[in-house]
């Protein structure tokens, strides 16, 4: 095939085929969407940094966030945008918008709004970034969702609010939620909006629902706004009203008061189809659904809407009546597949449970069959259980699901024996969807769930290479003791709320909260200013429930899985990160080689034409004990082998992104650690 | 005693709690809590040691800094522990308010600790303790370690 004219011919032949699909990934060396493109591939075709020279990557500049916002931010989940030679991102707990020179890190402008109480009480202070829109001419807008839940359009040139958008650039997002009053500190968003054609689509995040104060909450409806005027164009009620599809799945009038059911993960858009893809979270009460009998549509669903009208095109409920908090929590990824010779415009959603749900994104038809499988009913008073749940036949899970004695740690016979004894304190089983028990039922502390409701995949999701159709997914393995108890009625009107069942507390009693040594490297008090950046974060403060403070489940505790999405088959899996310090230095493991375990945190992933970029991850929130670290890696896309590893100033807290300006490719990643205020690090070749 | 990875490290700084710490590690229960008999001069959280103004300040601080993880009803969330009832109290019985104030100040919010002043931490602690039904008094709880370290967290009678 080396003959030039033959190659040309082949290109001609291939053109119409590839023309069936829009080009995927970030284009022209820019990064116009949070996820690289509106389909969240986190892919760029840049190739200046490659396997041969990646070892020469150096820090080109750093941008420090410390004085943005009243308190320093440490867990900065941001991924900047790079458009027309300017880098844009949110920074600090007020979510200031900052424009920076992408070659030097020099601040060009910043926008700040003090929202008062509604900002102070924001349900989510994390910020992941921004959305962008242009009319293709001079009108270029940066779209912000504030911590206090307002939608703001800024002129990309100077950061001034666009006066023709909403009221002087600002649109109220707490209106139109079917509640008389929406108090401060109830609803917000941590993920950016997505713009599809000329519509801004906004999701919602609410307070965590483990132990809510009430079965009544604000619903996280999905809304579409005209990107030019800020006018609300449509509302999609994720909790439908009478006469609307799905209302009957909220029995006993529970649609009237149940809230949450927002979409806090990043959304995806398809400009060509004009569709938006919404991963809808769980309804109020993460672990007890007795106040909302029925399947609770559209909670736990992937919903496809026409972005212009809000009309539902299709939906698939991934979890009926969620009582495990296994809700959709990752960005839907749009991918153009060839399955059994057939081209399919697909959307894939990776889940906390370890499954990848894959659909034809035009029709909603599963790419591989997703049969309904029977699961046991809850015996908790008042609870309602769905008799079946959908389980994908393909691809195979990317993380461990369910617990059997053979997956407990067995580094030594003693540890295995202790692990077995610990396991018997819990209700457990080899399958997914074991209902949480009331604390103490049959003498058990709790139901032991695997994956954890903060395990498997989560908002970092994965990265997809549209040239090979390999999908790279980051996940963590950490068991979850979960039990229900009746709350003090002065604090909650729920019949039951979730908690660690005393099990987590028992573990904490041994290994925290007052046990400094469990933290690994940093000494007590070091958090004030000098914890070694890269030491485990919050996850490390929490104890493992396994023997002697070790993990209960065998490694790997954090991994990257590559799935060939044309075939639905795994290509490779590698543990991510070195053995956690507290495990490596554990006296019970003296002289024992436990191999490459990975760390219980999700790797932030970004893929280019040449390399897969990964990192240890933040390890500060929703990770396992000992999760996170300051290593950043370039991996071989075909094998997962580490080509180069470098040490960042602190832990990677956001998904990396890349761009090319003035013939130089940069890789940007947000870093921070407990006691190490967040900053952006730009890496480039010398 | 089970050589758990480090129950004792921090307990050196928390002498009043050391018996509890050993008890927990050894038995996994809290049955030995009462072995930590306070010296006669010591006050306890049962003596009405914080004021209602302080509780409202602490509530505001809690709502802006803590609720997003520990929940609006202090019942915990995601994998953040409850700050009420046995899950919380069993960890703190036998220790001093000073230990709780300093733990909160140094370790919380867990994704970005170290920014709370001792006064803010004392106010939030007062709110959390009040939510656990410990009585309100007329005087403010002074944000001074010397004072705080003299006040024991003991079970309600």
PDB file of C-alpha atoms in Angstrom, chain A residues 63-74 76 91-96 98 107 110-112 676-679, chain B residues 115:
ATOM      1  CA  UNK A  63      -1.648  29.701  37.298  1.00  0.00           C
ATOM      2  CA  UNK A  64      -2.545  29.951  40.985  1.00  0.00           C
ATOM      3  CA  UNK A  65      -6.129  30.157  42.206  1.00  0.00           C
ATOM      4  CA  UNK A  66      -5.380  30.808  45.857  1.00  0.00           C
ATOM      5  CA  UNK A  67      -6.811  34.324  46.066  1.00  0.00           C
ATOM      6  CA  UNK A  68      -9.830  33.703  43.896  1.00  0.00           C
ATOM      7  CA  UNK A  69     -12.757  33.388  46.282  1.00  0.00           C
ATOM      8  CA  UNK A  70     -12.942  33.939  50.030  1.00  0.00           C
ATOM      9  CA  UNK A  71     -11.318  30.593  50.790  1.00  0.00           C
ATOM     10  CA  UNK A  72      -8.686  28.760  48.865  1.00  0.00           C
ATOM     11  CA  UNK A  73      -9.898  25.937  46.644  1.00  0.00           C
ATOM     12  CA  UNK A  74      -8.064  22.631  46.909  1.00  0.00           C
ATOM     13  CA  UNK A  76     -10.461  22.054  41.555  1.00  0.00           C
ATOM     14  CA  UNK A  91     -11.760  29.385  39.571  1.00  0.00           C
ATOM     15  CA  UNK A  92     -12.367  29.509  43.320  1.00  0.00           C
ATOM     16  CA  UNK A  93     -15.454  28.868  45.416  1.00  0.00           C
ATOM     17  CA  UNK A  94     -17.235  31.837  43.799  1.00  0.00           C
ATOM     18  CA  UNK A  95     -16.551  30.315  40.415  1.00  0.00           C
ATOM     19  CA  UNK A  96     -14.881  33.424  39.033  1.00  0.00           C
ATOM     20  CA  UNK A  98     -10.832  33.807  34.148  1.00  0.00           C
ATOM     21  CA  UNK A 107      -4.363  36.608  33.380  1.00  0.00           C
ATOM     22  CA  UNK A 110     -11.601  37.950  35.223  1.00  0.00           C
ATOM     23  CA  UNK A 111     -15.274  38.122  36.068  1.00  0.00           C
ATOM     24  CA  UNK A 112     -16.525  37.900  39.630  1.00  0.00           C
ATOM     25  CA  UNK A 676      -2.055  22.878  48.713  1.00  0.00           C
ATOM     26  CA  UNK A 677      -4.247  25.531  47.083  1.00  0.00           C
ATOM     27  CA  UNK A 678      -5.348  24.691  43.573  1.00  0.00           C
ATOM     28  CA  UNK A 679      -3.421  25.740  40.501  1.00  0.00           C
TER      29      UNK A 679
ATOM     30  CA  UNK B 115      -8.831  27.809  56.677  1.00  0.00           C
TER      31      UNK B 115
END
